[in-house]
Short mmCIF file of C-alpha atoms in Angstrom, two decimals:
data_model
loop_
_atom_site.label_atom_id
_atom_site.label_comp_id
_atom_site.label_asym_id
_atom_site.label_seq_id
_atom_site.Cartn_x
_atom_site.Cartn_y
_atom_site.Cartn_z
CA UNK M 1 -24.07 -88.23 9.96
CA UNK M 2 -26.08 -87.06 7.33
CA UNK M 3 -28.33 -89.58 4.93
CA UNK M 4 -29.06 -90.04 1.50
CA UNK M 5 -30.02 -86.70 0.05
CA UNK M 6 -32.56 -86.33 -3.36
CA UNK M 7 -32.82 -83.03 -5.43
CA UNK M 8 -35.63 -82.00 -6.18
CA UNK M 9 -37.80 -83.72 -3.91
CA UNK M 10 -41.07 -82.96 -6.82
CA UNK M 11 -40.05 -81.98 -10.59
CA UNK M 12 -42.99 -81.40 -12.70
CA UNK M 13 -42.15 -81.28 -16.23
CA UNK M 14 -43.98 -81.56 -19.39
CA UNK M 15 -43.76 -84.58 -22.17
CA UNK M 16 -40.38 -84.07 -24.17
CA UNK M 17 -39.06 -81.64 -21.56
CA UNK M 18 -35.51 -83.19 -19.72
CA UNK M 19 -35.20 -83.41 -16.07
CA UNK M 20 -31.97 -83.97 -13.84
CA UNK M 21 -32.23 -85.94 -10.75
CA UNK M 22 -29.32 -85.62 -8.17
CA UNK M 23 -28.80 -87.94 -5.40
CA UNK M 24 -26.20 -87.44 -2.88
CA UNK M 25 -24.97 -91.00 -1.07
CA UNK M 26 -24.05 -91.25 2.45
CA UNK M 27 -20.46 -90.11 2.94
CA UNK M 28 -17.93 -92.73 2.36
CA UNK M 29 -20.17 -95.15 0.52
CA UNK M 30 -19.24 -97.04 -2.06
CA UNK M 31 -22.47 -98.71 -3.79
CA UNK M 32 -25.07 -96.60 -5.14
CA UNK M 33 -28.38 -97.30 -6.46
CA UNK M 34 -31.85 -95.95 -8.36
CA UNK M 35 -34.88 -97.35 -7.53
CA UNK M 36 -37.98 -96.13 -9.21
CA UNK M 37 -41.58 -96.86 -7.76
CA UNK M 38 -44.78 -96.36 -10.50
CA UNK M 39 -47.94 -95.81 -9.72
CA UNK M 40 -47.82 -97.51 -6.57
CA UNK M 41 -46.34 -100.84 -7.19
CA UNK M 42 -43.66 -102.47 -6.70
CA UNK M 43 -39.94 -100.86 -6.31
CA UNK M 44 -37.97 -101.02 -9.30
CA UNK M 45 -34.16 -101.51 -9.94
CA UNK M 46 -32.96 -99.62 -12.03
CA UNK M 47 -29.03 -99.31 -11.65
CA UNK M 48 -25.97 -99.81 -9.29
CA UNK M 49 -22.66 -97.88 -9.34
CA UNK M 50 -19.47 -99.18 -7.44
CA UNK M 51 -17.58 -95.62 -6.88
CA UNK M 52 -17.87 -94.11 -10.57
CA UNK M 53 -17.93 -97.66 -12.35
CA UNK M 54 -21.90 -98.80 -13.38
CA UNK M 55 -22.14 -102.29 -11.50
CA UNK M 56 -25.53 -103.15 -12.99
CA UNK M 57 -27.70 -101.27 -15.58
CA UNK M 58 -29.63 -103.97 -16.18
CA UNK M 59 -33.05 -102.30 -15.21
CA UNK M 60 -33.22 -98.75 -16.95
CA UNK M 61 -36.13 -98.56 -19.56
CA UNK M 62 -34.65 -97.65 -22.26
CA UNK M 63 -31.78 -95.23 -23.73
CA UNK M 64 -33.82 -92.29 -22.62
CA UNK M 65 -32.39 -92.47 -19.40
CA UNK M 66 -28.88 -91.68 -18.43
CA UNK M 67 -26.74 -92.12 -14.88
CA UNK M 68 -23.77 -90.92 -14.14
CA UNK M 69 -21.77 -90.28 -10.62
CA UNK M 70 -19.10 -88.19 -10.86
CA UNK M 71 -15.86 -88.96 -9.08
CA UNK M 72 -17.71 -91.98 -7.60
CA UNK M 73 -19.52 -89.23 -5.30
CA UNK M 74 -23.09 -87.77 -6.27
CA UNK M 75 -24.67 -89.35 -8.92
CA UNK M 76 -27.61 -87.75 -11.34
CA UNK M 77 -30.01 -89.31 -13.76
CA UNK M 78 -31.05 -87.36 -16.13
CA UNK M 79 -34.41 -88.70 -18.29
CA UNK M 80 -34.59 -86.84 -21.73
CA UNK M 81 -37.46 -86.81 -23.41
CA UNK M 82 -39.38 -87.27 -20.57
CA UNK M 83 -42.82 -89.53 -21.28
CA UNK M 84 -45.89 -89.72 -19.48
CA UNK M 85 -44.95 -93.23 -18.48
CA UNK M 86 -41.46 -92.26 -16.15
CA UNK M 87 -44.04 -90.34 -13.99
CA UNK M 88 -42.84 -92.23 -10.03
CA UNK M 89 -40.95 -91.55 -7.51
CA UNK M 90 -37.10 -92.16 -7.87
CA UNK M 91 -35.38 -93.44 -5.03
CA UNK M 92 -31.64 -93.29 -4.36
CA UNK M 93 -29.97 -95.98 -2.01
CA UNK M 94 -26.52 -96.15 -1.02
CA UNK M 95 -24.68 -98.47 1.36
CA UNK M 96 -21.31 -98.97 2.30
CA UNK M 97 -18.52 -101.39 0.84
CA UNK M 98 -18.32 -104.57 -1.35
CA UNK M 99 -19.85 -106.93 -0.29
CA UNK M 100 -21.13 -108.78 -3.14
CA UNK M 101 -24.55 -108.50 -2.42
CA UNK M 102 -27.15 -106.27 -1.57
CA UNK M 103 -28.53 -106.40 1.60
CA UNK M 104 -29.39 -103.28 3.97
CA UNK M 105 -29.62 -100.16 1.88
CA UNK M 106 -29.92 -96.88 2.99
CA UNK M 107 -32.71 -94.94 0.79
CA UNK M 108 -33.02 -91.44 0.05
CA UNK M 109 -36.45 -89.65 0.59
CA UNK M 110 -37.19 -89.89 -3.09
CA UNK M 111 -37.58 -87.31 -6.49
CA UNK M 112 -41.00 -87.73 -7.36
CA UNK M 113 -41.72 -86.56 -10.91
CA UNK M 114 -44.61 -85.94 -12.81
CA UNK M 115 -44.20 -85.91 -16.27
CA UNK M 116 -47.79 -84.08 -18.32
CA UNK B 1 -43.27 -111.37 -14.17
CA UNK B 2 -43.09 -110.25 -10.14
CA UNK B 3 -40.67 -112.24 -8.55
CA UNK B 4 -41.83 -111.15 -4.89
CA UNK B 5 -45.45 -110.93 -4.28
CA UNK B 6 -47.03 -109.38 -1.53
CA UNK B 7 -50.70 -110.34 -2.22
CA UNK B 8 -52.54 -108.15 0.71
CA UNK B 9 -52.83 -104.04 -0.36
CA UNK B 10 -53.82 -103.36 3.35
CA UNK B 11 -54.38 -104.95 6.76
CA UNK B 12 -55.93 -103.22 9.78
CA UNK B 13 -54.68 -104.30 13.22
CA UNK B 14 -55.79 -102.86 16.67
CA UNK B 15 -53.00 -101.71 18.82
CA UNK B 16 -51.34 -104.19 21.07
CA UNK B 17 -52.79 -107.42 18.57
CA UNK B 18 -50.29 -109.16 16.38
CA UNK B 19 -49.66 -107.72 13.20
CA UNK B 20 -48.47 -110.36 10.46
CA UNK B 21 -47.20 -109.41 7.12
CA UNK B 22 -46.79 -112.02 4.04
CA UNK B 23 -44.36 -112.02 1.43
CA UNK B 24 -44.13 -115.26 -1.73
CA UNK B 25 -41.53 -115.16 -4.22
CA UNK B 26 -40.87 -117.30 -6.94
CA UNK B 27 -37.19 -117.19 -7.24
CA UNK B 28 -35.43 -120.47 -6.06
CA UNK B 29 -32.00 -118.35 -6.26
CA UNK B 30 -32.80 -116.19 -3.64
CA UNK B 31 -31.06 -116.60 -0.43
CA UNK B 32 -31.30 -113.20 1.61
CA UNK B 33 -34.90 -111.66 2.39
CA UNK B 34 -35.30 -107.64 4.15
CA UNK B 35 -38.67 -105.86 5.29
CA UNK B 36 -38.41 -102.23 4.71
CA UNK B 37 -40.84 -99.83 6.39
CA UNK B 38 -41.80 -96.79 4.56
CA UNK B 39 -43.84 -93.81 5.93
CA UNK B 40 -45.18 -91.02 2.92
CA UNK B 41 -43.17 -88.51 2.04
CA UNK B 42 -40.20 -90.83 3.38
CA UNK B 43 -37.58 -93.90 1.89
CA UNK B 44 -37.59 -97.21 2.83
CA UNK B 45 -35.62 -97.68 6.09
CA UNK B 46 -34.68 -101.32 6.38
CA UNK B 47 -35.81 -103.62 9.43
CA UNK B 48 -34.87 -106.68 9.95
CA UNK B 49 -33.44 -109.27 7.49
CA UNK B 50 -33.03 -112.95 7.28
CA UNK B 51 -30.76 -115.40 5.61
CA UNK B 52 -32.01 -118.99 3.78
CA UNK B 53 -29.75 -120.82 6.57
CA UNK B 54 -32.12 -119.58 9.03
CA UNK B 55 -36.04 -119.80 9.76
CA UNK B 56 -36.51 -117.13 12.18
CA UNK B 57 -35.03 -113.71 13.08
CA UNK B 58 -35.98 -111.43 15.69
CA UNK B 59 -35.41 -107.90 16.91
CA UNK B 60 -37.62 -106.74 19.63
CA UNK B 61 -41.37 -106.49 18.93
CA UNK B 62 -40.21 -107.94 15.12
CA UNK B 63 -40.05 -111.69 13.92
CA UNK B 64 -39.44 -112.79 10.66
CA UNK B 65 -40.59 -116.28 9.52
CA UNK B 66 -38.77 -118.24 6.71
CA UNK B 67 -40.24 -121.26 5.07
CA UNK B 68 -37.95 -122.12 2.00
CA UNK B 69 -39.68 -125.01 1.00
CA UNK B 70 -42.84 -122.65 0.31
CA UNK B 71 -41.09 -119.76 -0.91
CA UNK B 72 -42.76 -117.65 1.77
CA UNK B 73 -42.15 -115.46 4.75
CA UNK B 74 -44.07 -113.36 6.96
CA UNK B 75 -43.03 -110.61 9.44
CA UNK B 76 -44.90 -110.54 13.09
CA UNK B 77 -45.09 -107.36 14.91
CA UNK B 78 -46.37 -108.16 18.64
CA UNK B 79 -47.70 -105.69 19.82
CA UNK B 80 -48.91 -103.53 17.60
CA UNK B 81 -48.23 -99.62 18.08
CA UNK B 82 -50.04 -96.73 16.17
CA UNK B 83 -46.05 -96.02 15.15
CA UNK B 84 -46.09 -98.71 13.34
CA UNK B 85 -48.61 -97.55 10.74
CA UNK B 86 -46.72 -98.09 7.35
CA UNK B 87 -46.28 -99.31 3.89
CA UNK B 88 -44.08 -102.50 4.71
CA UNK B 89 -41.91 -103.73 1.62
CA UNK B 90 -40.55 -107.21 1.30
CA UNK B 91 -37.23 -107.33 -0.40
CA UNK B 92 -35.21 -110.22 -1.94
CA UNK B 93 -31.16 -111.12 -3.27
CA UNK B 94 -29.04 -113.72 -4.40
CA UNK B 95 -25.38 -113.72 -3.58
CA UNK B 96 -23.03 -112.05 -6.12
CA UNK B 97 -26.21 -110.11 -7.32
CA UNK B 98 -26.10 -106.29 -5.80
CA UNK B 99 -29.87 -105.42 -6.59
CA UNK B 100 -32.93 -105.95 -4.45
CA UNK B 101 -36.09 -107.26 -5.71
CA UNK B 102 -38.87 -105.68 -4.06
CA UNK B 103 -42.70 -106.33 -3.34
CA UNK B 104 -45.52 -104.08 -3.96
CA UNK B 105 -45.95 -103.38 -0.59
CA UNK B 106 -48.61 -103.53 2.50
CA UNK B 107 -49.87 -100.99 3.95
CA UNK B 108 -50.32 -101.41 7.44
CA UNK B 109 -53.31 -99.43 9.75
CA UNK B 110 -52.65 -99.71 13.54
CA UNK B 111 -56.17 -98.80 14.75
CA UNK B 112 -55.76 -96.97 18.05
#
């Protein structure tokens, strides 16, 4: 069975430009998620789709970032303009069901981005 | 403000010694804790978990302690292998939330 699957793995983009992250869930899952990591610290929510539907967007930055998942399969998050400060590595999670909680995810190897 | 704290950057462990990770958090709500490992280059891949109706869990060479009443938990890894040189993440929920509250992470040198 294959895992969570991030494209592309580095993006290196300049301040203003736009990048699109893709994550591809584990087949058959229902919850999806972005996790950022910065600079080291801690992991980061960021949002949480059930199927197509945003769950929880409660921890983008700001309205220069945008998710979306198609069909309730892939999802992409597009940042535009990038800033120096989104430079981390984005993590995509999925796991399976409703459960009402989160508990084991699955995690993607992770988009790392470096914004200059 | 950092709900889960993990207050050590880095341990160092010699192989086959006991290996014992901390993790604090702050939020009362809580009720479902997870240590993820992470190698570089790699995701988290979950471990082992525990619920607040429980004080230990364990899965092979892995333990995790709860102690609700100081917000605290620790995961034991007896013995220690070189494999199991690491960044370990502590993780946190609530029921009816879906999103994970993670630490900053240790990272974890099994010294051959």
């Amino acid at each position: 069975e294959a895992g969570v699957t991030q494209f592309p793995s580095h993006s290196v983009i300049e301040k203003g430009q736009t990048v699109t992250l893709r994550c591809d869930p584990i087949s058959g899952h229902d919850n999806l998620y972005w996790y950022r990591r910065v600079m080291g610290k801690e992991i980061k929510f960021l949002l949480h789709f059930v199927k197509e539907s945003k769950q929880d967007e409660s921890g983008m930055p700001n309205n220069r970032f945008l998710a979306e998942r198609t069909g309730g399969t892939y999802s992409t998050l597009k940042v535009q303009p990038a800033e120096l400060e989104d430079s981390g590595v984005y993590f995509c999670a999925s796991s399976p069901g409703d459960r009402g909680r989160a508990g084991e995810l699955f995690f993607g190897e992770g988009s790392r981005l470096t914004v200059l | 403000d950092q709900q889960v704290k993990q207050n050590s950057p880095s341990l160092s462990v010699q192989e086959g010694r006991i290996s014992i990770l901390n993790c604090d958090y702050t939020n009362s709500m809580f009720d479902y804790f997870l240590w993820y490992k992470k190698y570089p280059a790699e995701g988290p891949t979950f471990l082992i978990s525990i619920s607040s109706i429980k004080d230990k869990n364990e899965d092979g060479r892995f333990t995790v302690f709860l102690n609700k009443s100081a917000k605290h938990l620790s995961l034991h890894i007896v013995p220690s292998q070189p494999g199991d040189s690491a960044v370990y993440f502590c993780a946190a929920s609530d029921f009816g939330n879906e999103k994970l509250t993670f630490g900053t992470g240790t990272r974890l040198t099994i010294i051959p």
